[in-house]
N, CA, C and O atoms as a MOPAC input file, in Angstrom:
PM7 MOZYME 1SCF
protein

 N    140.70700 1    98.28100 1    55.14100 1
 C    139.58700 1    98.55900 1    54.27200 1
 C    138.77600 1    99.69400 1    54.88100 1
 O    138.53900 1    99.72900 1    56.08900 1
 N    138.35800 1   100.61600 1    54.03000 1
 C    137.57800 1   101.77100 1    54.45900 1
 C    136.09800 1   101.50700 1    54.16700 1
 O    135.74900 1   101.11700 1    53.05300 1
 N    135.21700 1   101.71900 1    55.17000 1
 C    133.78700 1   101.52900 1    54.96800 1
 C    132.99600 1   102.50200 1    55.83300 1
 O    133.46400 1   102.95700 1    56.87600 1
 N    131.78400 1   102.81100 1    55.37400 1
 C    130.88800 1   103.69000 1    56.11800 1
 C    129.74600 1   102.90400 1    56.74600 1
 O    128.86500 1   103.50000 1    57.36600 1
 N    129.73900 1   101.58600 1    56.60200 1
 C    128.68700 1   100.72200 1    57.11900 1
 C    129.27900 1    99.75200 1    58.13100 1
 O    130.49200 1    99.54800 1    58.16400 1
 N    128.43200 1    99.15800 1    58.95100 1
 C    128.88900 1    98.22900 1    59.97700 1
 C    128.88400 1    96.80300 1    59.44200 1
 O    127.91600 1    96.36300 1    58.82000 1
 N    129.96700 1    96.09500 1    59.68800 1
 C    130.02000 1    94.68000 1    59.33200 1
 C    129.03400 1    93.91200 1    60.20600 1
 O    128.86500 1    94.22600 1    61.38400 1
 N    128.38600 1    92.90800 1    59.62900 1
 C    127.46200 1    92.06100 1    60.36300 1
 C    126.08800 1    92.66300 1    60.56900 1
 O    125.27000 1    92.08100 1    61.28100 1
 N    125.80500 1    93.81400 1    59.96600 1
 C    124.50500 1    94.46600 1    60.11300 1
 C    123.71000 1    94.30400 1    58.81700 1
 O    124.20500 1    94.63900 1    57.74100 1
 N    122.47500 1    93.79000 1    58.91300 1
 C    121.61600 1    93.61800 1    57.73200 1
 C    121.04000 1    94.96900 1    57.32900 1
 O    120.48600 1    95.69500 1    58.15400 1
 N    121.18000 1    95.29300 1    56.04500 1
 C    120.69500 1    96.56500 1    55.51600 1
 C    119.91000 1    96.32500 1    54.23500 1
 O    120.12800 1    95.33700 1    53.53400 1
 N    119.00000 1    97.23600 1    53.94200 1
 C    118.27700 1    97.20400 1    52.67400 1
 C    118.99900 1    98.10200 1    51.69200 1
 O    119.50400 1    99.16500 1    52.05400 1
 N    119.04100 1    97.65600 1    50.42900 1
 C    119.64500 1    98.50600 1    49.39600 1
 C    119.01500 1    99.89000 1    49.39900 1
 O    119.71400 1   100.89900 1    49.29800 1
 N    117.68700 1    99.93300 1    49.51500 1
 C    116.97100 1   101.21100 1    49.42000 1
 C    117.31700 1   102.16800 1    50.56100 1
 O    117.14400 1   103.37900 1    50.42500 1
 N    117.80400 1   101.63400 1    51.68900 1
 C    118.17200 1   102.48500 1    52.82000 1
 C    119.63200 1   102.94500 1    52.77800 1
 O    120.03400 1   103.79800 1    53.57000 1
 N    120.41500 1   102.39400 1    51.87300 1
 C    121.84700 1   102.68500 1    51.84400 1
 C    122.16300 1   104.03800 1    51.21400 1
 O    123.24600 1   104.58500 1    51.42300 1
 N    121.22000 1   104.57600 1    50.44300 1
 C    121.44900 1   105.84500 1    49.75800 1
 C    120.11300 1   106.53300 1    49.53600 1
 O    119.09200 1   105.87100 1    49.35400 1
 N    120.11900 1   107.86100 1    49.55100 1
 C    118.90700 1   108.65000 1    49.32900 1
 C    119.01100 1   109.41600 1    48.01700 1
 O    120.10400 1   109.69500 1    47.52400 1
 N    117.85500 1   109.74500 1    47.47100 1
 C    117.80200 1   110.55000 1    46.24800 1
 C    118.07400 1   112.01600 1    46.58000 1
 O    117.83300 1   112.47500 1    47.69700 1
 N    118.58200 1   112.73300 1    45.58300 1
 C    118.82800 1   114.16800 1    45.69400 1
 C    118.26600 1   114.81400 1    44.43400 1
 O    118.68300 1   114.47000 1    43.32800 1
 N    117.32900 1   115.74200 1    44.58600 1
 C    116.71200 1   116.40100 1    43.42800 1
 C    117.71800 1   117.20400 1    42.61900 1
 O    117.49300 1   117.45500 1    41.43500 1
 N    118.81800 1   117.61000 1    43.23300 1
 C    119.77900 1   118.50700 1    42.58900 1
 C    120.89400 1   117.79100 1    41.83600 1
 O    121.42100 1   118.32500 1    40.86000 1
 N    121.26200 1   116.58500 1    42.28100 1
 C    122.41300 1   115.91800 1    41.66600 1
 C    122.36300 1   114.41300 1    41.90000 1
 O    121.63200 1   113.92300 1    42.76000 1
 N    123.15000 1   113.70300 1    41.12100 1
 C    123.32200 1   112.26400 1    41.30000 1
 C    124.07100 1   112.04900 1    42.61200 1
 O    125.06500 1   112.72300 1    42.88400 1
 N    123.59300 1   111.11200 1    43.41800 1
 C    124.22800 1   110.81900 1    44.71000 1
 C    125.07600 1   109.55200 1    44.62100 1
 O    124.70100 1   108.59300 1    43.94700 1
 N    126.21100 1   109.55700 1    45.30000 1
 C    127.09800 1   108.40500 1    45.40200 1
 C    127.32000 1   108.08900 1    46.87600 1
 O    127.49300 1   109.00100 1    47.68500 1
 N    127.31600 1   106.80300 1    47.23400 1
 C    127.62800 1   106.37800 1    48.59800 1
 C    128.56500 1   105.18500 1    48.52000 1
 O    128.17800 1   104.10600 1    48.07300 1
 N    129.77700 1   105.38500 1    48.94900 1
 C    130.74900 1   104.29800 1    48.96400 1
 C    130.41700 1   103.34100 1    50.09400 1
 O    130.18600 1   103.77100 1    51.22400 1
 N    130.39000 1   102.04400 1    49.80100 1
 C    130.17200 1   101.02800 1    50.83300 1
 C    131.52400 1   100.63800 1    51.41100 1
 O    131.72500 1   100.69200 1    52.62400 1
 N    132.45700 1   100.24400 1    50.53800 1
 C    133.83700 1   100.02500 1    50.95700 1
 C    134.75200 1   100.13500 1    49.75200 1
 O    134.32000 1   100.06300 1    48.60100 1
 N    136.02900 1   100.31100 1    50.05300 1
 C    137.02200 1   100.45400 1    49.00600 1
 C    138.32100 1    99.81100 1    49.45600 1
 O    138.71200 1    99.93300 1    50.61700 1
 N    138.99100 1    99.12400 1    48.53700 1
 C    140.32600 1    98.59100 1    48.77900 1
 C    141.19600 1    98.99200 1    47.59600 1
 O    140.72900 1    99.64800 1    46.66500 1
 N    142.43500 1    98.60200 1    47.63600 1
 C    143.34100 1    98.88600 1    46.51600 1
 C    142.89900 1    98.14100 1    45.25400 1
 O    143.32800 1    98.49400 1    44.15500 1
 N    142.05600 1    97.12700 1    45.38900 1
 C    141.65400 1    96.28500 1    44.26800 1
 C    140.24100 1    96.55900 1    43.77000 1
 O    139.75200 1    95.85000 1    42.88900 1
 N    139.58100 1    97.56700 1    44.31400 1
 C    138.23200 1    97.89300 1    43.86300 1
 C    137.34900 1    98.29900 1    45.01800 1
 O    137.82600 1    98.78500 1    46.04300 1
 N    136.04600 1    98.09200 1    44.84000 1
 C    135.12700 1    98.46200 1    45.90800 1
 C    133.68300 1    98.30400 1    45.48500 1
 O    133.38100 1    97.81800 1    44.39500 1
 N    132.79800 1    98.72600 1    46.37200 1
 C    131.35900 1    98.68100 1    46.13800 1
 C    130.79600 1   100.05400 1    46.46900 1
 O    131.13400 1   100.64200 1    47.49600 1
 N    129.93500 1   100.56100 1    45.59000 1
 C    129.29400 1   101.86200 1    45.79500 1
 C    127.83400 1   101.78000 1    45.39600 1
 O    127.45200 1   100.95800 1    44.56400 1
 N    127.01600 1   102.64400 1    45.99700 1
 C    125.63800 1   102.83700 1    45.56600 1
 C    125.54900 1   104.17200 1    44.83600 1
 O    126.26200 1   105.12200 1    45.15900 1
 N    124.66500 1   104.22400 1    43.84800 1
 C    124.40600 1   105.44700 1    43.09400 1
 C    122.89300 1   105.63200 1    43.05200 1
 O    122.16300 1   104.67700 1    42.78600 1
 N    122.41400 1   106.84600 1    43.31100 1
 C    120.98600 1   107.15800 1    43.23400 1
 C    120.78500 1   108.27700 1    42.22600 1
 O    121.41000 1   109.33400 1    42.31800 1
 N    119.90000 1   108.02900 1    41.25600 1
 C    119.58600 1   109.01700 1    40.22600 1
 C    118.08600 1   109.22300 1    40.18400 1
 O    117.32500 1   108.25900 1    40.10500 1
 N    117.66100 1   110.46400 1    40.23600 1
 C    116.25600 1   110.80200 1    40.02600 1
 C    115.97100 1   110.68200 1    38.53000 1
 O    116.87900 1   110.80000 1    37.70800 1
 N    114.71000 1   110.44700 1    38.18600 1
 C    114.32700 1   110.34800 1    36.78100 1
 C    114.85900 1   111.55800 1    36.00500 1
 O    114.66200 1   112.70500 1    36.40700 1
 N    115.53300 1   111.27900 1    34.89100 1
 C    116.08800 1   112.33600 1    34.05600 1
 C    117.52600 1   112.70700 1    34.37200 1
 O    118.20100 1   113.30200 1    33.53100 1
 N    118.01300 1   112.37300 1    35.56100 1
 C    119.41300 1   112.67300 1    35.87700 1
 C    120.31200 1   111.72300 1    35.09300 1
 O    119.90700 1   110.61800 1    34.73200 1
 N    121.54500 1   112.17700 1    34.83700 1
 C    122.44200 1   111.34300 1    34.04600 1
 C    123.88500 1   111.50100 1    34.47600 1
 O    124.26800 1   112.48000 1    35.11800 1
 N    124.65800 1   110.52600 1    34.11000 1
 C    126.11000 1   110.57700 1    34.21800 1
 C    126.62600 1   110.67800 1    32.79300 1
 O    126.34700 1   109.81200 1    31.96400 1
 N    127.37500 1   111.72900 1    32.50900 1
 C    127.90800 1   111.96000 1    31.17100 1
 C    128.92000 1   110.87300 1    30.81300 1
 O    129.42000 1   110.18600 1    31.70400 1
 N    129.23100 1   110.70600 1    29.53300 1
 C    130.20400 1   109.67600 1    29.13000 1
 C    131.52700 1   109.81400 1    29.88900 1
 O    132.08500 1   110.90300 1    30.01900 1
 N    131.99800 1   108.68100 1    30.37900 1
 C    133.25300 1   108.63200 1    31.12400 1
 C    133.78800 1   107.20100 1    31.08800 1
 O    133.11100 1   106.29500 1    30.60100 1
 N    134.98400 1   107.00200 1    31.59600 1
 C    135.56700 1   105.67200 1    31.71200 1
 C    135.94000 1   105.43000 1    33.17400 1
 O    136.00300 1   106.36100 1    33.97600 1
 N    136.18400 1   104.16700 1    33.50100 1
 C    136.62100 1   103.78800 1    34.85000 1
 C    137.71400 1   102.72600 1    34.70100 1
 O    137.62200 1   101.86800 1    33.82300 1
 N    138.74100 1   102.77300 1    35.54400 1
 C    139.85600 1   101.82100 1    35.41700 1
 C    139.57000 1   100.47700 1    36.09800 1
 O    140.48900 1    99.82300 1    36.59200 1
 N    138.30400 1   100.06700 1    36.12500 1
 C    137.89100 1    98.84100 1    36.81200 1
 C    137.02500 1    97.98600 1    35.89500 1
 O    136.39100 1    98.49800 1    34.97300 1
 N    137.00300 1    96.68700 1    36.15200 1
 C    135.94900 1    95.82700 1    35.64700 1
 C    134.75800 1    96.16900 1    36.54300 1
 O    134.93200 1    96.31100 1    37.75300 1
 N    133.55600 1    96.30400 1    35.98500 1
 C    132.41500 1    96.77300 1    36.77100 1
 C    131.21200 1    95.86500 1    36.56900 1
 O    130.92800 1    95.41700 1    35.45800 1
 N    130.51000 1    95.60400 1    37.66600 1
 C    129.20000 1    94.95400 1    37.63100 1
 C    128.19600 1    95.99800 1    38.09000 1
 O    128.29100 1    96.50000 1    39.21000 1
 N    127.23100 1    96.33000 1    37.23100 1
 C    126.20200 1    97.32000 1    37.52500 1
 C    124.92400 1    96.56300 1    37.86400 1
 O    124.37100 1    95.86100 1    37.01800 1
 N    124.45500 1    96.70600 1    39.10500 1
 C    123.24800 1    96.03200 1    39.59100 1
 C    122.14600 1    97.06300 1    39.78500 1
 O    122.36300 1    98.08200 1    40.44200 1
 N    120.96800 1    96.81300 1    39.22400 1
 C    119.84700 1    97.73300 1    39.38000 1
 C    119.03000 1    97.29100 1    40.58900 1
 O    118.34000 1    96.27300 1    40.53600 1
 N    119.10600 1    98.04900 1    41.67000 1
 C    118.38100 1    97.73200 1    42.90900 1
 C    116.92700 1    98.16900 1    42.82400 1
 O    116.03800 1    97.48500 1    43.33100 1
 N    116.68300 1    99.31600 1    42.17600 1
 C    115.32300 1    99.78200 1    41.92500 1
 C    115.34100 1   100.74500 1    40.75100 1
 O    116.34800 1   101.40500 1    40.49000 1
 N    114.21800 1   100.82000 1    40.04300 1
 C    114.09100 1   101.75700 1    38.94700 1
 C    114.43900 1   101.16800 1    37.59900 1
 O    114.36700 1    99.95800 1    37.38400 1
 N    114.82200 1   102.06900 1    36.68600 1
 C    115.14300 1   101.69500 1    35.30600 1
 C    116.10400 1   102.73700 1    34.74400 1
 O    115.88200 1   103.94000 1    34.88100 1
 N    117.17300 1   102.26100 1    34.11100 1
 C    118.15800 1   103.15600 1    33.51100 1
 C    118.41500 1   102.77800 1    32.06000 1
 O    118.12300 1   101.66600 1    31.62000 1
 N    118.96800 1   103.73300 1    31.33700 1
 C    119.54100 1   103.44800 1    30.02600 1
 C    121.04400 1   103.56000 1    30.20000 1
 O    121.56300 1   104.64000 1    30.48100 1
 N    121.73700 1   102.45500 1    30.03400 1
 C    123.18900 1   102.37700 1    30.18700 1
 C    123.76300 1   102.29600 1    28.78300 1
 O    123.52500 1   101.32400 1    28.06600 1
 N    124.51800 1   103.31300 1    28.38800 1
 C    125.10000 1   103.32400 1    27.04700 1
 C    126.58200 1   103.01900 1    27.16100 1
 O    127.33400 1   103.71000 1    27.84900 1
 N    126.97900 1   101.95800 1    26.46200 1
 C    128.35900 1   101.49200 1    26.49500 1
 C    128.82100 1   101.36700 1    25.04600 1
 O    128.19200 1   100.67700 1    24.24400 1
 N    129.91100 1   102.03300 1    24.72000 1
 C    130.43000 1   102.06200 1    23.34600 1
 C    129.30600 1   102.34400 1    22.33900 1
 O    129.13200 1   101.62200 1    21.35700 1
 N    128.55700 1   103.40800 1    22.61100 1
 C    127.47700 1   103.89400 1    21.74000 1
 C    126.32000 1   102.90800 1    21.56600 1
 O    125.54600 1   103.02900 1    20.61700 1
 N    126.19500 1   101.94200 1    22.46500 1
 C    125.10000 1   100.96300 1    22.40400 1
 C    124.24600 1   101.09600 1    23.66400 1
 O    124.67800 1   100.68600 1    24.74100 1
 N    123.03500 1   101.66500 1    23.54800 1
 C    122.17600 1   101.80800 1    24.73200 1
 C    121.52900 1   100.47600 1    25.12700 1
 O    121.06500 1    99.70900 1    24.28300 1
 N    121.51700 1   100.23300 1    26.43200 1
 C    120.90900 1    99.02300 1    26.99400 1
 C    119.97800 1    99.47300 1    28.11200 1
 O    120.40300 1   100.20300 1    29.00700 1
 N    118.71700 1    99.05100 1    28.07700 1
 C    117.79100 1    99.37100 1    29.15700 1
 C    117.90300 1    98.29100 1    30.22400 1
 O    117.78900 1    97.10000 1    29.93400 1
 N    118.12700 1    98.71900 1    31.45600 1
 C    118.23800 1    97.81100 1    32.60000 1
 C    117.16300 1    98.17200 1    33.61000 1
 O    116.95600 1    99.34300 1    33.92600 1
 N    116.47700 1    97.14100 1    34.11700 1
 C    115.40700 1    97.32900 1    35.09300 1
 C    115.77200 1    96.65400 1    36.40700 1
 O    116.72200 1    95.87500 1    36.49300 1
 N    114.98000 1    96.98200 1    37.42900 1
 C    115.18500 1    96.42500 1    38.76000 1
 C    115.40600 1    94.91400 1    38.69200 1
 O    114.66000 1    94.19300 1    38.03000 1
 N    116.45000 1    94.45000 1    39.39000 1
 C    116.76500 1    93.03000 1    39.44400 1
 C    117.71700 1    92.56800 1    38.35400 1
 O    118.13700 1    91.41100 1    38.35800 1
 N    118.06800 1    93.45300 1    37.41400 1
 C    118.97900 1    93.08400 1    36.32800 1
 C    120.37000 1    93.65100 1    36.60100 1
 O    120.53900 1    94.56400 1    37.41000 1
 N    121.36700 1    93.08600 1    35.90500 1
 C    122.72800 1    93.59500 1    36.02000 1
 C    123.43900 1    93.44400 1    34.68900 1
 O    122.98500 1    92.72300 1    33.80100 1
 N    124.56100 1    94.13700 1    34.56500 1
 C    125.43400 1    93.93400 1    33.41300 1
 C    126.87400 1    94.03900 1    33.85400 1
 O    127.18900 1    94.60400 1    34.90100 1
 N    127.74100 1    93.48000 1    33.02800 1
 C    129.17200 1    93.53700 1    33.26400 1
 C    129.80300 1    94.44500 1    32.21600 1
 O    129.37900 1    94.47600 1    31.06100 1
 N    130.82300 1    95.18100 1    32.64400 1
 C    131.52900 1    96.07800 1    31.74400 1
 C    133.02300 1    95.98500 1    32.01800 1
 O    133.44700 1    95.92200 1    33.17200 1
 N    133.80800 1    95.97500 1    30.96700 1
 C    135.25600 1    95.91800 1    31.10200 1
 C    135.84400 1    97.25000 1    31.53700 1
 O    135.17900 1    98.28500 1    31.48900 1
 N    137.06700 1    97.20800 1    31.95000 1
 C    137.78300 1    98.42000 1    32.37200 1
 C    138.00700 1    99.34100 1    31.18000 1
 O    138.18200 1    98.89200 1    30.04700 1
 N    137.99800 1   100.64100 1    31.46700 1
 C    138.31400 1   101.68400 1    30.49200 1
 C    137.36600 1   101.72900 1    29.29400 1
 O    137.76000 1   102.17300 1    28.21600 1
 N    136.13100 1   101.27700 1    29.46600 1
 C    135.11600 1   101.34500 1    28.42000 1
 C    134.28800 1   102.60300 1    28.64000 1
 O    133.77300 1   102.82000 1    29.73700 1
 N    134.15300 1   103.43000 1    27.61500 1
 C    133.34600 1   104.64100 1    27.76200 1
 C    131.88000 1   104.25800 1    27.93200 1
 O    131.35600 1   103.40100 1    27.22000 1
 N    131.22900 1   104.91600 1    28.89800 1
 C    129.82200 1   104.61600 1    29.18200 1
 C    129.14300 1   105.84500 1    29.77700 1
 O    129.79800 1   106.76600 1    30.26500 1
 N    127.81000 1   105.83400 1    29.72400 1
 C    127.00200 1   106.88700 1    30.33400 1
 C    125.73800 1   106.24600 1    30.89300 1
 O    125.39700 1   105.11200 1    30.55500 1
 N    125.04600 1   106.99400 1    31.76000 1
 C    123.83900 1   106.47900 1    32.41500 1
 C    122.76600 1   107.56500 1    32.38300 1
 O    123.04800 1   108.73300 1    32.65100 1
 N    121.53600 1   107.17300 1    32.05300 1
 C    120.38100 1   108.05300 1    32.10000 1
 C    119.28700 1   107.33800 1    32.87700 1
 O    118.92000 1   106.21300 1    32.53800 1
 N    118.75900 1   107.98600 1    33.92300 1
 C    117.67700 1   107.39900 1    34.71900 1
 C    116.34800 1   107.59400 1    34.00000 1
 O    115.90100 1   108.72300 1    33.79800 1
 N    115.72100 1   106.48400 1    33.61600 1
 C    114.40500 1   106.54800 1    32.97500 1
 C    113.30700 1   106.64500 1    34.03800 1
 O    112.20100 1   107.11100 1    33.76500 1
 N    113.63600 1   106.19600 1    35.26000 1
 C    112.79400 1   106.31100 1    36.45700 1
 C    113.74200 1   106.60300 1    37.61000 1
 O    114.95600 1   106.47100 1    37.45100 1
 N    113.21900 1   106.99600 1    38.76900 1
 C    114.07400 1   107.09300 1    39.95100 1
 C    114.76000 1   105.73800 1    40.11800 1
 O    114.09600 1   104.70200 1    40.11000 1
 N    116.08100 1   105.74200 1    40.26700 1
 C    116.83800 1   104.48500 1    40.24300 1
 C    117.96700 1   104.47200 1    41.26200 1
 O    118.60700 1   105.48900 1    41.52700 1
 N    118.19200 1   103.29000 1    41.82400 1
 C    119.32900 1   103.06600 1    42.71500 1
 C    120.12600 1   101.89200 1    42.16300 1
 O    119.57400 1   100.83900 1    41.84400 1
 N    121.43700 1   102.09500 1    42.05700 1
 C    122.33900 1   101.09900 1    41.49100 1
 C    123.38600 1   100.70400 1    42.51500 1
 O    123.76100 1   101.50600 1    43.37100 1
 N    123.85500 1    99.47100 1    42.42900 1
 C    125.02100 1    99.04500 1    43.18100 1
 C    126.11600 1    98.74800 1    42.17400 1
 O    125.92000 1    97.95200 1    41.25400 1
 N    127.26300 1    99.37900 1    42.34100 1
 C    128.40900 1    99.15900 1    41.47300 1
 C    129.44100 1    98.33000 1    42.21400 1
 O    129.85400 1    98.67900 1    43.32000 1
 N    129.85300 1    97.24200 1    41.60600 1
 C    130.94400 1    96.42700 1    42.14200 1
 C    132.11100 1    96.60200 1    41.19400 1
 O    132.03000 1    96.24500 1    40.01900 1
 N    133.21100 1    97.16200 1    41.71800 1
 C    134.37000 1    97.50200 1    40.89500 1
 C    135.56200 1    96.64000 1    41.30200 1
 O    135.89700 1    96.54400 1    42.48200 1
 N    136.19900 1    96.01200 1    40.30500 1
 C    137.34800 1    95.15500 1    40.56900 1
 C    138.48300 1    95.59000 1    39.67200 1
 O    138.32500 1    95.69900 1    38.45600 1
 N    139.63300 1    95.83800 1    40.28500 1
 C    140.82700 1    96.21800 1    39.52600 1
 C    141.65200 1    94.96000 1    39.31000 1
 O    141.92800 1    94.21600 1    40.25100 1
 N    142.03600 1    94.73500 1    38.07700 1
 C    142.80200 1    93.53100 1    37.71800 1
 C    144.24600 1    93.66100 1    38.13700 1
 O    145.03800 1    92.74500 1    37.91600 1

């Protein structure tokens, strides 16, 4: 398993990734052949254009607020909330506030 963090070390979500005024930031926590965990940081107004992923995904909002659009249906998610999404579903993300997300990806 590939990871950039130390096992057995307590970390805060907010310290795992930093904001970037120029672009959406991604920080992989770990990855296996069956999926992985990543953090995403978006400044207010930044977005991820419509795309798909070959994983079942759990999107956790660590801080902030986003608009998550899945199959043309926008859903507002705030800190402490999460949603589940199936594999290969088109989706996009717009940060309504500075936001940090944790993505848990599982390949079936």
